[in-house]
Backbone as a printed PyTorch tensor [residue, N CA C, xyz], in Angstrom:
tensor([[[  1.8640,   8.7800,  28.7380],
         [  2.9980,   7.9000,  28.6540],
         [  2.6020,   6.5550,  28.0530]],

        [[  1.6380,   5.9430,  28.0550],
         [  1.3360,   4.8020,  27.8230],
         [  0.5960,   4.2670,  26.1970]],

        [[  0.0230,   6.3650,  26.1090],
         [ -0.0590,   6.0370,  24.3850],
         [  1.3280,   6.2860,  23.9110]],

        [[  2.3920,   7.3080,  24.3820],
         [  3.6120,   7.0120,  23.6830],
         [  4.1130,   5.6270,  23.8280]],

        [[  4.1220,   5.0590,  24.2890],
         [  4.4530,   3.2830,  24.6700],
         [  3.9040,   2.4980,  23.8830]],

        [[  2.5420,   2.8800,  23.8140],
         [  2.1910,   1.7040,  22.5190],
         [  2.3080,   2.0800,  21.3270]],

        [[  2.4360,   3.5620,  21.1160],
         [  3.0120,   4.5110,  19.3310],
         [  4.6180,   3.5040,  19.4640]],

        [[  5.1500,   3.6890,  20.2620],
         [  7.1950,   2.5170,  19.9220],
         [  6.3640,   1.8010,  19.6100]],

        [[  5.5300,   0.9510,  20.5490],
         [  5.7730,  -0.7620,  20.5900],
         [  5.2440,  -0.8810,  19.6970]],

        [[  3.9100,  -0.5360,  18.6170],
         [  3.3980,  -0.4990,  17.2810],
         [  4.6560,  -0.3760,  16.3070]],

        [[  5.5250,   0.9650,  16.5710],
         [  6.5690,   1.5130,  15.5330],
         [  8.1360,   0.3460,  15.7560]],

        [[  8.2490,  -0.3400,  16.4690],
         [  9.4120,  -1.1310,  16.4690],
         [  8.3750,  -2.6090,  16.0810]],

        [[  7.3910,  -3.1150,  15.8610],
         [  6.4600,  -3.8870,  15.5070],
         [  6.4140,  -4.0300,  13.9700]],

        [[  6.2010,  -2.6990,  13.2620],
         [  6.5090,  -2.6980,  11.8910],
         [  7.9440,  -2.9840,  11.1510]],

        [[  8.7160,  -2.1470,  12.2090],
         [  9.8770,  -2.0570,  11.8970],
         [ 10.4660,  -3.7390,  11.6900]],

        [[ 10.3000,  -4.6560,  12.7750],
         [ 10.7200,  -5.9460,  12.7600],
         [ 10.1110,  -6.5630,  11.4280]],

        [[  8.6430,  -6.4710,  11.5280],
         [  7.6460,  -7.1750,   9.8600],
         [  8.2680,  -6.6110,   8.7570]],

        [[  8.8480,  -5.6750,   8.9200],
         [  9.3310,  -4.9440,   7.4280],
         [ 10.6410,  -5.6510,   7.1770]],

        [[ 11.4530,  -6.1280,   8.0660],
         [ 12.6520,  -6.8420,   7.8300],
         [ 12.8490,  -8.1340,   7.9140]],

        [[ 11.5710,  -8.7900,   8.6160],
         [ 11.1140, -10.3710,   8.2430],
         [ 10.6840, -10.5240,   6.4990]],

        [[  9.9540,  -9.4860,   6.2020],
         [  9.1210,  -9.8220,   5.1170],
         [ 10.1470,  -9.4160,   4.0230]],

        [[ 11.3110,  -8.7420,   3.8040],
         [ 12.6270,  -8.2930,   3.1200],
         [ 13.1460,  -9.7690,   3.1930]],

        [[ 13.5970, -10.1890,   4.5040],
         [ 14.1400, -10.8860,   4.0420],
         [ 13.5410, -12.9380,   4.3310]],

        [[ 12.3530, -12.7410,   4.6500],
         [ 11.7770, -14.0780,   4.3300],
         [ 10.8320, -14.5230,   3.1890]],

        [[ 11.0000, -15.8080,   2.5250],
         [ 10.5790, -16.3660,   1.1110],
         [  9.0510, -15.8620,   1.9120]],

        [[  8.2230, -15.0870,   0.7100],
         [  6.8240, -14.8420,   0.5180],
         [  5.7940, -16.6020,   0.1270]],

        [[  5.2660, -16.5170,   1.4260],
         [  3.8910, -18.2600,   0.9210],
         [  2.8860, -17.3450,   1.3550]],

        [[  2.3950, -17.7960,   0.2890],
         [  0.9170, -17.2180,  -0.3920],
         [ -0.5250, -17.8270,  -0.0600]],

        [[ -0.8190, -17.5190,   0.4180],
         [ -2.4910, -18.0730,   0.9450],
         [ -3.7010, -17.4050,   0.1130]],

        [[ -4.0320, -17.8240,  -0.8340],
         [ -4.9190, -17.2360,  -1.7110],
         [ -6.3780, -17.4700,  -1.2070]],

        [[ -7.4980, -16.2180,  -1.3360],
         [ -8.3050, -16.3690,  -0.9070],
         [ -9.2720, -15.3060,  -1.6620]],

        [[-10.6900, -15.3300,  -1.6570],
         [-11.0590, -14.2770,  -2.3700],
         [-11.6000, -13.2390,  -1.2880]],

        [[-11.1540, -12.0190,  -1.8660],
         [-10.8220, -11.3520,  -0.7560],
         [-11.8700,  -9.5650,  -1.5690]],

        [[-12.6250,  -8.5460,  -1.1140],
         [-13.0990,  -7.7800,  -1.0870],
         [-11.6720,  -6.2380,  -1.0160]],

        [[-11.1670,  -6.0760,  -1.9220],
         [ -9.8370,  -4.7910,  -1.8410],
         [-10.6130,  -4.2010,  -0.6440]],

        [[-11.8750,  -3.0820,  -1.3230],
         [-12.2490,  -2.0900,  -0.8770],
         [-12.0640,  -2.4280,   0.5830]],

        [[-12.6160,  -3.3250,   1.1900],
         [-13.1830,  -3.7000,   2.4990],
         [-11.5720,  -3.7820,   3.3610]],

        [[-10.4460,  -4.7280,   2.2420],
         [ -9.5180,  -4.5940,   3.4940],
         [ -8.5930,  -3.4600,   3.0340]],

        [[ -8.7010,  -2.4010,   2.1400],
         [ -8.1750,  -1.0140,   2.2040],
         [ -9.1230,  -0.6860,   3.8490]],

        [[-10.4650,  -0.8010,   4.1550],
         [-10.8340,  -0.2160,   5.5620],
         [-10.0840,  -0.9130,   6.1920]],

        [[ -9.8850,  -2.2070,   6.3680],
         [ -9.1970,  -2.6030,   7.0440],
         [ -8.2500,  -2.3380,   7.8670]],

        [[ -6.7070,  -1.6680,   6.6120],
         [ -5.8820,  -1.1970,   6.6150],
         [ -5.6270,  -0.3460,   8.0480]],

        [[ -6.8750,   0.9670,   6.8290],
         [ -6.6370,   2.1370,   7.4390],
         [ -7.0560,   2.3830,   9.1220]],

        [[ -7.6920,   1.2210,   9.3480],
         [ -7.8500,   1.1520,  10.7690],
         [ -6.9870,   0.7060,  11.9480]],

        [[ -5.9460,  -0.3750,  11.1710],
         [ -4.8040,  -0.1670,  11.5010],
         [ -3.9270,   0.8470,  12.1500]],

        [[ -4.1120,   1.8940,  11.0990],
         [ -3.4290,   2.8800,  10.9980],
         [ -4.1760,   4.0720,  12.1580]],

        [[ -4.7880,   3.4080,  12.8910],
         [ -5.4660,   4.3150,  14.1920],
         [ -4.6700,   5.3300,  15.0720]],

        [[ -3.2840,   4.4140,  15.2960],
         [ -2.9080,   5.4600,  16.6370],
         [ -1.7080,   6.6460,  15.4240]],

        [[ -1.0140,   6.1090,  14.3560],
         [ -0.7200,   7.0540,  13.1560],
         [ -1.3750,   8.1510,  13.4780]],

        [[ -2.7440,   8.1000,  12.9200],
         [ -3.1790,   9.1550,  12.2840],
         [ -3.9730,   9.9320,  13.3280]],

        [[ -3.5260,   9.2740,  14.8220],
         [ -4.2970,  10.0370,  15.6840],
         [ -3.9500,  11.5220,  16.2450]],

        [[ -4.4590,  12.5530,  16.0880],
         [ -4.3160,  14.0700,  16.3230],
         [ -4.1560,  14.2680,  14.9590]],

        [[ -4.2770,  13.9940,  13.7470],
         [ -4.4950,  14.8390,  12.5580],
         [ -5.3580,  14.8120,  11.7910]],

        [[ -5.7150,  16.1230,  11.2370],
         [ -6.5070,  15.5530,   9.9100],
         [ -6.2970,  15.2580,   8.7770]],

        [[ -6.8750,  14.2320,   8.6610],
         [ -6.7180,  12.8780,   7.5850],
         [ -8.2100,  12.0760,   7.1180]],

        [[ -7.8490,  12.2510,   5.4490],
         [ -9.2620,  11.5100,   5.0520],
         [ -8.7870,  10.7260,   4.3710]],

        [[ -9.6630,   9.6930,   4.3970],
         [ -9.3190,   8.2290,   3.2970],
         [-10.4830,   8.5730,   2.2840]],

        [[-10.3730,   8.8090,   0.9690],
         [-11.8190,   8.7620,  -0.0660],
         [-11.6110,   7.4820,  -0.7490]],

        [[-12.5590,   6.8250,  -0.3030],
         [-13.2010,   5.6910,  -0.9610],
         [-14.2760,   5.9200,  -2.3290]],

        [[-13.8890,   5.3150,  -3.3940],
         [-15.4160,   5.7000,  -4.0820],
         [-16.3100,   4.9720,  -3.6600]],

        [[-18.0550,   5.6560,  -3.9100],
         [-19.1070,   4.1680,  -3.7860],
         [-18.8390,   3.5520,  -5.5980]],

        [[-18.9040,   2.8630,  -5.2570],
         [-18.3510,   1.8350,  -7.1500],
         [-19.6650,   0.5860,  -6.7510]],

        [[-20.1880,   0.2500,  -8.3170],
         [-20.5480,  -1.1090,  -8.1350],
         [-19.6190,  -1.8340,  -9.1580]],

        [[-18.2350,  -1.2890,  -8.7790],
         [-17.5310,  -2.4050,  -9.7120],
         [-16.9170,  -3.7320,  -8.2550]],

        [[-16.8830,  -4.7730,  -9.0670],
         [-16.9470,  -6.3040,  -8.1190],
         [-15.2850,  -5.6170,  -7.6840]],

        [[-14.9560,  -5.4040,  -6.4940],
         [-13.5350,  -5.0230,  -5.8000],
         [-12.8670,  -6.5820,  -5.5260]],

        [[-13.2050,  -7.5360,  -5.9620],
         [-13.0150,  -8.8540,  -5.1740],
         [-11.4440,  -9.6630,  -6.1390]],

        [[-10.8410,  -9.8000,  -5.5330],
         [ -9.7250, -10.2170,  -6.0120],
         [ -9.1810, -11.4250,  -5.1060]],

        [[ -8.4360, -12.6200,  -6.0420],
         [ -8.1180, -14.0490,  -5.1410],
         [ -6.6880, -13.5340,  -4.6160]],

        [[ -6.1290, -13.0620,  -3.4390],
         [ -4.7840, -12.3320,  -3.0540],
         [ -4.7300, -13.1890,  -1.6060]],

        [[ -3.6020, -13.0970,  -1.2170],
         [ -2.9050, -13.1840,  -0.0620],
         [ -3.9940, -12.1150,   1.0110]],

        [[ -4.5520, -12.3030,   1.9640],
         [ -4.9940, -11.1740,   2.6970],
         [ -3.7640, -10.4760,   3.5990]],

        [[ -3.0430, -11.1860,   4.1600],
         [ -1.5990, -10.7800,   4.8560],
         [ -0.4220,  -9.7190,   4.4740]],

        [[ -0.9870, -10.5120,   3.1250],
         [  0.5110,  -9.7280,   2.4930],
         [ -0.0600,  -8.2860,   1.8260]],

        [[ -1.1150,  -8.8310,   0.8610],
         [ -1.4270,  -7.5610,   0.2610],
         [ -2.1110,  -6.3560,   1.3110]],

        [[ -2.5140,  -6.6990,   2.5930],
         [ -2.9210,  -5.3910,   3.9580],
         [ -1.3950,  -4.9290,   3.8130]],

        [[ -0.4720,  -5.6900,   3.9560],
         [  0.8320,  -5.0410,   4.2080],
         [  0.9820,  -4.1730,   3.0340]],

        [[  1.1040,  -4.7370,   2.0560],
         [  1.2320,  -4.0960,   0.7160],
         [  0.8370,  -2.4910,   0.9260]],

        [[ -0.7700,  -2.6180,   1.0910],
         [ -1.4100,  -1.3510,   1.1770],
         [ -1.0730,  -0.2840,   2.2430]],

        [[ -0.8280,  -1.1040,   3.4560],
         [ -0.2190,  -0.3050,   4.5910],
         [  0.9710,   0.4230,   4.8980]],

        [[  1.8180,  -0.2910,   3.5930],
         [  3.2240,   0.1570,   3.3620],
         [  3.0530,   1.9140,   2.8990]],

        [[  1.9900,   1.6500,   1.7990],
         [  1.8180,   3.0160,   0.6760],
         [  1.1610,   3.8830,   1.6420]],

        [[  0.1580,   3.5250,   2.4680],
         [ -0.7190,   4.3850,   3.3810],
         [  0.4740,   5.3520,   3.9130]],

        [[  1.0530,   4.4480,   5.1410],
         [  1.7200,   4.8290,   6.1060],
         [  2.9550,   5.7430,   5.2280]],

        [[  3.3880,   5.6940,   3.7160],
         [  4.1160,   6.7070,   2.9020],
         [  3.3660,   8.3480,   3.2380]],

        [[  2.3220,   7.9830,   2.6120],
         [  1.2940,   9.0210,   2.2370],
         [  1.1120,   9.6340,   3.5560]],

        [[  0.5780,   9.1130,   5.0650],
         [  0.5400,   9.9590,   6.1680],
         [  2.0980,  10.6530,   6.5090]],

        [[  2.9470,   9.8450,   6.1320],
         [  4.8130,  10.5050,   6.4390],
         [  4.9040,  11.2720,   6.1030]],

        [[  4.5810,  11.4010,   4.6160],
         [  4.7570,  12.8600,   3.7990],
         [  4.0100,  13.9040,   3.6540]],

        [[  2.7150,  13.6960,   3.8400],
         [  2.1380,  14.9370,   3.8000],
         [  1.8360,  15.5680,   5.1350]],

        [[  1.3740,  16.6870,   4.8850],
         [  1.6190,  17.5630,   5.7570],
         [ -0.4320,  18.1810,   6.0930]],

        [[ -1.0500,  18.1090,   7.0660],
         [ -2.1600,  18.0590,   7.4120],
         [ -2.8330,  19.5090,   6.5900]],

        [[ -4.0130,  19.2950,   6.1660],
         [ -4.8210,  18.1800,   6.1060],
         [ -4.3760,  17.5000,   5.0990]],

        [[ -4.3550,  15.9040,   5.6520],
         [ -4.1350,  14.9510,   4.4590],
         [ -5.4130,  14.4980,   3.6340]],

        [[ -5.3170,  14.2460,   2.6060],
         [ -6.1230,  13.7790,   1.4170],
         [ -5.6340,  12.3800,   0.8780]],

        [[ -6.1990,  11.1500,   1.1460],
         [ -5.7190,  10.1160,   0.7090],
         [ -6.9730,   9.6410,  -0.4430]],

        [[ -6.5740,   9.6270,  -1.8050],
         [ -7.5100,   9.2650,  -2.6130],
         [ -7.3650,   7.6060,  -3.2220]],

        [[ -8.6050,   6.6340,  -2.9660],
         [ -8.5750,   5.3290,  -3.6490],
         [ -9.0610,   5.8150,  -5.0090]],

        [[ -9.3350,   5.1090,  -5.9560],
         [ -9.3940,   4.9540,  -7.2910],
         [ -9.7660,   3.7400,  -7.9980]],

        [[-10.1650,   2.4350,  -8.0860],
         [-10.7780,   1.2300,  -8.6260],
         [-11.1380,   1.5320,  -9.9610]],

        [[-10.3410,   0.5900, -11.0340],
         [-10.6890,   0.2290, -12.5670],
         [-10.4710,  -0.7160, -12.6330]],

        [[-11.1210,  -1.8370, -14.0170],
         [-10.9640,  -2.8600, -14.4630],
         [-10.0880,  -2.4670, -15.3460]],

        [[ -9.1570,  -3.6610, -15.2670],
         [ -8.4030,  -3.8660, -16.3550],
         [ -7.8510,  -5.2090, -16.9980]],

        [[ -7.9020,  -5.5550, -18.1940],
         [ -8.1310,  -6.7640, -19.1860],
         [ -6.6860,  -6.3850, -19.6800]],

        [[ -5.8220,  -7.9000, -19.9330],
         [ -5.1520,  -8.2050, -20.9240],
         [ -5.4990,  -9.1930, -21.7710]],

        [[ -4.7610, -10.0330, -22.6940],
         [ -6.0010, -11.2800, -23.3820],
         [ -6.0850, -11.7110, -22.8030]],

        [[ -5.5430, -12.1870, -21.7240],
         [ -5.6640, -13.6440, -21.1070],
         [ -6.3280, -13.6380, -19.4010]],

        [[ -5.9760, -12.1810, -18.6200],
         [ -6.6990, -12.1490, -17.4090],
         [ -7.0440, -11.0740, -17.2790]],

        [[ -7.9810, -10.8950, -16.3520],
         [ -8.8100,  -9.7460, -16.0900],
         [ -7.6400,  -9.2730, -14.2820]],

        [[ -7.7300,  -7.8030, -14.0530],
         [ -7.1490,  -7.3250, -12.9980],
         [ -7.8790,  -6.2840, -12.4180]],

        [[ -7.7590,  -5.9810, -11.2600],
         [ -8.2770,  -4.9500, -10.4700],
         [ -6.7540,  -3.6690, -10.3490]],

        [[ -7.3200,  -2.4960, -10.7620],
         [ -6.0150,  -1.8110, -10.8010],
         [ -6.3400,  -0.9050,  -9.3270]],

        [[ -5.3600,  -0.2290,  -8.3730],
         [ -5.8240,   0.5340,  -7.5530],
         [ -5.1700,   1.7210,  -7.2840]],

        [[ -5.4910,   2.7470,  -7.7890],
         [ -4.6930,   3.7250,  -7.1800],
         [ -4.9500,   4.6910,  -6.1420]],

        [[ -4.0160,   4.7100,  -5.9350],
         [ -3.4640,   5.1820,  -4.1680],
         [ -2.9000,   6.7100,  -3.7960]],

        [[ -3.7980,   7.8040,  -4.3790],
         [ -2.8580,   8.7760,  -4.6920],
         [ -3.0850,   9.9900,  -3.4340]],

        [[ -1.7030,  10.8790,  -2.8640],
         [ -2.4170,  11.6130,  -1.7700],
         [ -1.9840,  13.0070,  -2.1400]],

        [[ -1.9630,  13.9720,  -1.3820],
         [ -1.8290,  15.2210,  -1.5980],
         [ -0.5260,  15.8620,  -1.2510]],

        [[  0.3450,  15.0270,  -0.8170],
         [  1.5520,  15.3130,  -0.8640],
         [  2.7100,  16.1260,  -1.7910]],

        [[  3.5660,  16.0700,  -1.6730],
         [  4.9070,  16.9580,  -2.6100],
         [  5.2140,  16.0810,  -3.5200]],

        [[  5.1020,  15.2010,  -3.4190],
         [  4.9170,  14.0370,  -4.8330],
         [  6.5580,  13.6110,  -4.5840]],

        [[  7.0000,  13.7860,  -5.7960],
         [  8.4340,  13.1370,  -6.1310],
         [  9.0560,  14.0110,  -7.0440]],

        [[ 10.5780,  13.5910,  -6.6950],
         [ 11.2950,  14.4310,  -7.7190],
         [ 11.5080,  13.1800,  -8.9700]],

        [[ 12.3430,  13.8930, -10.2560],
         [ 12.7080,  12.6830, -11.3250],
         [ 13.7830,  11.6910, -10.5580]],

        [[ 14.4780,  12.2690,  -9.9080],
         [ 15.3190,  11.1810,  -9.1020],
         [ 14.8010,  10.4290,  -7.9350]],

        [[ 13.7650,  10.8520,  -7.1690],
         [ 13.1090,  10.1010,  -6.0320],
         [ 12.6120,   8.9100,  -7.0980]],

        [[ 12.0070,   9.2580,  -8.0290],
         [ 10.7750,   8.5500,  -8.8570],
         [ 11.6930,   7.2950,  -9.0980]],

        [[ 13.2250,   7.2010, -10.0450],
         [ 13.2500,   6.0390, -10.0800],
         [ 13.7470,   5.5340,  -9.3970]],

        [[ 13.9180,   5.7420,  -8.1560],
         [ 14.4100,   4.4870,  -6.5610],
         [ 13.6880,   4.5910,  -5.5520]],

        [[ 12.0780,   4.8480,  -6.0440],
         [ 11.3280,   4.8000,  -5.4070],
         [ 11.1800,   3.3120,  -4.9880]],

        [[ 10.9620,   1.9480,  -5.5960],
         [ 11.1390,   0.7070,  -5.3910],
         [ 12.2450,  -0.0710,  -5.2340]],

        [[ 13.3770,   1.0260,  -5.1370],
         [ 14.4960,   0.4880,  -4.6120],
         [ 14.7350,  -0.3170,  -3.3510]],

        [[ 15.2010,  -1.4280,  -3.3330],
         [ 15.6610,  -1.7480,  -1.4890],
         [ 16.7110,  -0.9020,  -0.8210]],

        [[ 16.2800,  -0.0600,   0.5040],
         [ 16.5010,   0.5160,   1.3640],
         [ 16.8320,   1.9060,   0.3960]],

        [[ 16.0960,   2.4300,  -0.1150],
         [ 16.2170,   3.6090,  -0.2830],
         [ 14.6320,   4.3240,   0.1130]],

        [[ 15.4080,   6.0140,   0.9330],
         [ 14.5620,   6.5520,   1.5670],
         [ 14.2240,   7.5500,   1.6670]],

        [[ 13.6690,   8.2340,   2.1110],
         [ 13.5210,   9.8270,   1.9480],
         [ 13.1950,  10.8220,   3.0290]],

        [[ 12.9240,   9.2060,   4.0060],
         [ 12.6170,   9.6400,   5.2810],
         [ 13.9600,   9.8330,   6.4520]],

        [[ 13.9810,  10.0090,   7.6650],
         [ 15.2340,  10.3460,   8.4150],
         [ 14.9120,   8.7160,   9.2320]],

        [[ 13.5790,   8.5740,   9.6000],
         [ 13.8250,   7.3330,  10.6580],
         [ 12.9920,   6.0780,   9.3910]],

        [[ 12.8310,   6.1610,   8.4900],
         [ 12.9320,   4.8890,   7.0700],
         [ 13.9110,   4.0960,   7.1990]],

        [[ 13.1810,   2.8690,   7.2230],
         [ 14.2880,   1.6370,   6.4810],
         [ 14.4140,   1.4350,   4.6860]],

        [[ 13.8220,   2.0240,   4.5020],
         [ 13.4060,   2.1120,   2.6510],
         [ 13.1870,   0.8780,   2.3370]],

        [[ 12.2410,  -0.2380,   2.9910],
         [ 12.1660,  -1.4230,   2.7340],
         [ 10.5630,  -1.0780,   1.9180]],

        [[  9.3560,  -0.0120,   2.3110],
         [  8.1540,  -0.4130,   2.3310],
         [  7.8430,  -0.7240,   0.6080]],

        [[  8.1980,   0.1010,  -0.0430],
         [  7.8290,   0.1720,  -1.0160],
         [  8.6970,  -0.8010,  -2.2620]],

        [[  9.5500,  -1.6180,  -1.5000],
         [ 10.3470,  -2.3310,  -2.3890],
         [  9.4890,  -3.6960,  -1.8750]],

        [[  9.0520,  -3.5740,  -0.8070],
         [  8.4160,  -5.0010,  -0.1600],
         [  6.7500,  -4.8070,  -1.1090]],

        [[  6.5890,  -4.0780,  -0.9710],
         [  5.1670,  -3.9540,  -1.4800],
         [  5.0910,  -4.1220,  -3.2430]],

        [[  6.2750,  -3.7310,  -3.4500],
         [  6.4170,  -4.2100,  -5.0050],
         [  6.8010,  -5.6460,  -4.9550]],

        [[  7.3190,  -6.1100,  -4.3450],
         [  7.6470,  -7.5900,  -4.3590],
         [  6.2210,  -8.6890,  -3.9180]],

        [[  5.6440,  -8.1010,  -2.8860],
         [  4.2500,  -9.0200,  -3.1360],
         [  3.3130,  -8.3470,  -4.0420]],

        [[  2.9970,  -7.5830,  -4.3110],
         [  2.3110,  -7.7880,  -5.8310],
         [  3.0380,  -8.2400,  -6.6830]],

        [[  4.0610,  -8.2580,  -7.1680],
         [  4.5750,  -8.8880,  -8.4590],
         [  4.3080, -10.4550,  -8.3640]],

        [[  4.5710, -10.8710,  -6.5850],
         [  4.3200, -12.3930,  -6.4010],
         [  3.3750, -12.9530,  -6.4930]],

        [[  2.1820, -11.9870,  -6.7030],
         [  0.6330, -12.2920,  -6.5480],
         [  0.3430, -12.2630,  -8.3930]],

        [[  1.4840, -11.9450,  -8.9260],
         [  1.2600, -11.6280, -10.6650],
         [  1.0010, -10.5980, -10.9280]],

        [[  0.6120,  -9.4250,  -9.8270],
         [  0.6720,  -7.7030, -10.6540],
         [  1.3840,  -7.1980, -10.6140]],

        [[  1.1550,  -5.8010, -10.5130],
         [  2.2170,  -5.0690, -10.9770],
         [  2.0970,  -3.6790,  -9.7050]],

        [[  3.1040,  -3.0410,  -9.7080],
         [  3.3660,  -1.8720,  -9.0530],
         [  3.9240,  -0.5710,  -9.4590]],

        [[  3.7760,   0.4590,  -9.6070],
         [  3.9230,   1.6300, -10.3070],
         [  3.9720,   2.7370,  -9.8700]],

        [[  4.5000,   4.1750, -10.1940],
         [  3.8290,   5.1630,  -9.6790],
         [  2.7090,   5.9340, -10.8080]],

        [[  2.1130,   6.5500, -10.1110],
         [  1.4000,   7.0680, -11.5070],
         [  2.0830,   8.1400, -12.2110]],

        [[  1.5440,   8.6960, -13.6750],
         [  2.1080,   9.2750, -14.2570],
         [  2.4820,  10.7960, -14.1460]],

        [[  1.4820,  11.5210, -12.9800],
         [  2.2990,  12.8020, -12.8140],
         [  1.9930,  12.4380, -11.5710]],

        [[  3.6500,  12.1930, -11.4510],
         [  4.4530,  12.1140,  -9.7480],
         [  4.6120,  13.4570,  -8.9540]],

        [[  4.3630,  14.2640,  -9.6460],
         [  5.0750,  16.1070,  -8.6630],
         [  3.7280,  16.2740,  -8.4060]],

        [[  2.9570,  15.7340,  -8.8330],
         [  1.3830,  16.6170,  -7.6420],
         [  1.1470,  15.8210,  -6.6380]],

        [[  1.4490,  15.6110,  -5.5420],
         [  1.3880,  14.3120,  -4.8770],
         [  1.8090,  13.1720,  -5.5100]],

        [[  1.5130,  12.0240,  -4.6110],
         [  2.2740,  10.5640,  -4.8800],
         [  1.2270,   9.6280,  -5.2210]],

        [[  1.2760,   9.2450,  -6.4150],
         [ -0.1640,   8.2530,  -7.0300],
         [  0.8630,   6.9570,  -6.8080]],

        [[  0.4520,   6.2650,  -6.5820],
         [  0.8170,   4.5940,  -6.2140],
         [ -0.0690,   3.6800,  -7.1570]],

        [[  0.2070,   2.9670,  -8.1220],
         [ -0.7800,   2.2990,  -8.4120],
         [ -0.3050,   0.5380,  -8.3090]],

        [[ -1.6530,   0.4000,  -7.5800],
         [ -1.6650,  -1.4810,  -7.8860],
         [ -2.3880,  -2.4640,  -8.6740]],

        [[ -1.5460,  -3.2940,  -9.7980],
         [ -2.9070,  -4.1370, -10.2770],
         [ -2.3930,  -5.2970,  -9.9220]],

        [[ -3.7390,  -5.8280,  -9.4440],
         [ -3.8660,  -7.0850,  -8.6750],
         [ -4.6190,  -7.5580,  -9.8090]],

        [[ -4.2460,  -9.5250, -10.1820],
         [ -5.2450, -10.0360, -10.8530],
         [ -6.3520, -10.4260, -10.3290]],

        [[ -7.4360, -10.7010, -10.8690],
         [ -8.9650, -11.1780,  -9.5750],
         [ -8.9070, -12.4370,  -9.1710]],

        [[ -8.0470, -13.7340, -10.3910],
         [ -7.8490, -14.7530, -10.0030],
         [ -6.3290, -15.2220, -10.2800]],

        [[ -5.7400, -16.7780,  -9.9000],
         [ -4.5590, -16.9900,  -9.8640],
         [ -5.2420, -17.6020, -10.8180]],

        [[ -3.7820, -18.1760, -11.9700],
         [ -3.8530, -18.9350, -12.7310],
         [ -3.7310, -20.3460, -12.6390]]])
């Protein structure tokens, strides 16, 4: 009884942050911050979730620099939004794959991340209201996560996406810049 008690009080916990952060102005605390380290972060979070299933997070070992100047607050949320997608939808054993590239435009350098799991992916119509506000796919969804999570990366200056083949599972991608301008 008391782990179902703290699974609500965690699950009405998000539920409230997901509708503060919809609807309160995003302030930004920039800091230089390690992705890889608070993707662990995240997923530790995500403890009593993923507790009784199997579920893997693949990290690569990379010696590419993961370090990006971001919000630590917002962008854990960011990531936790897509996680907590990826454990909803798939169906055990889950496969959650990270991914880390550099990526250059002329003027700034970015950390791109993708987020892709083993899920049923998307249909052509899920795909484009996937970043919709309050659209969902789930029965107990607010369809806020993924419209919130596109809204602080865009505020941080990146970008948010899905990847390009959506029907094999759900690739999420994020590019974060490494510094603010």
């Amino acid at each position: 009884m008391i782990e179902a008690a703290l699974k609500a009080q965690e699950d009405m916990g998000h539920l409230f942050e997901e509708v503060r952060q919809y609807a309160a102005p995003v302030q930004l605390h920039f800091q230089m911050i390690d992705v890889g380290q608070l993707i662990d972060e995240t997923w530790d979070l995500l403890t009593l979730t993923r507790k009784g299933r199997d579920v893997r997070l693949l990290q690569p070992d990379t010696d590419l620099n993961l370090e990006c100047e971001i919000d630590r607050f917002h962008i854990r949320n960011a990531i936790r939004n897509i996680l907590e997608n990826s454990l909803a939808a798939c169906d055990d054993p889950v496969e959650i794959d990270i991914d880390f590239s550099e990526v250059q435009d002329t003027n700034r350098r970015f950390l791109r991340i993708a987020i892709r799991d083993n899920g049923p992916g998307f249909t052509p119509d899920q795909a484009k209201k996937v970043f919709d506000a309050f659209y969902t796919t789930k029965t107990h969804g607010t369809g806020l996560g993924l419209s919130i999570t596109k809204r602080l990366v865009e505020r941080h200056g990146g970008q948010v996406k899905l990847g390009s083949d959506y029907h094999n599972g759900a690739e999420i991608v994020l590019t974060l810049p490494r510094s603010q301008p």
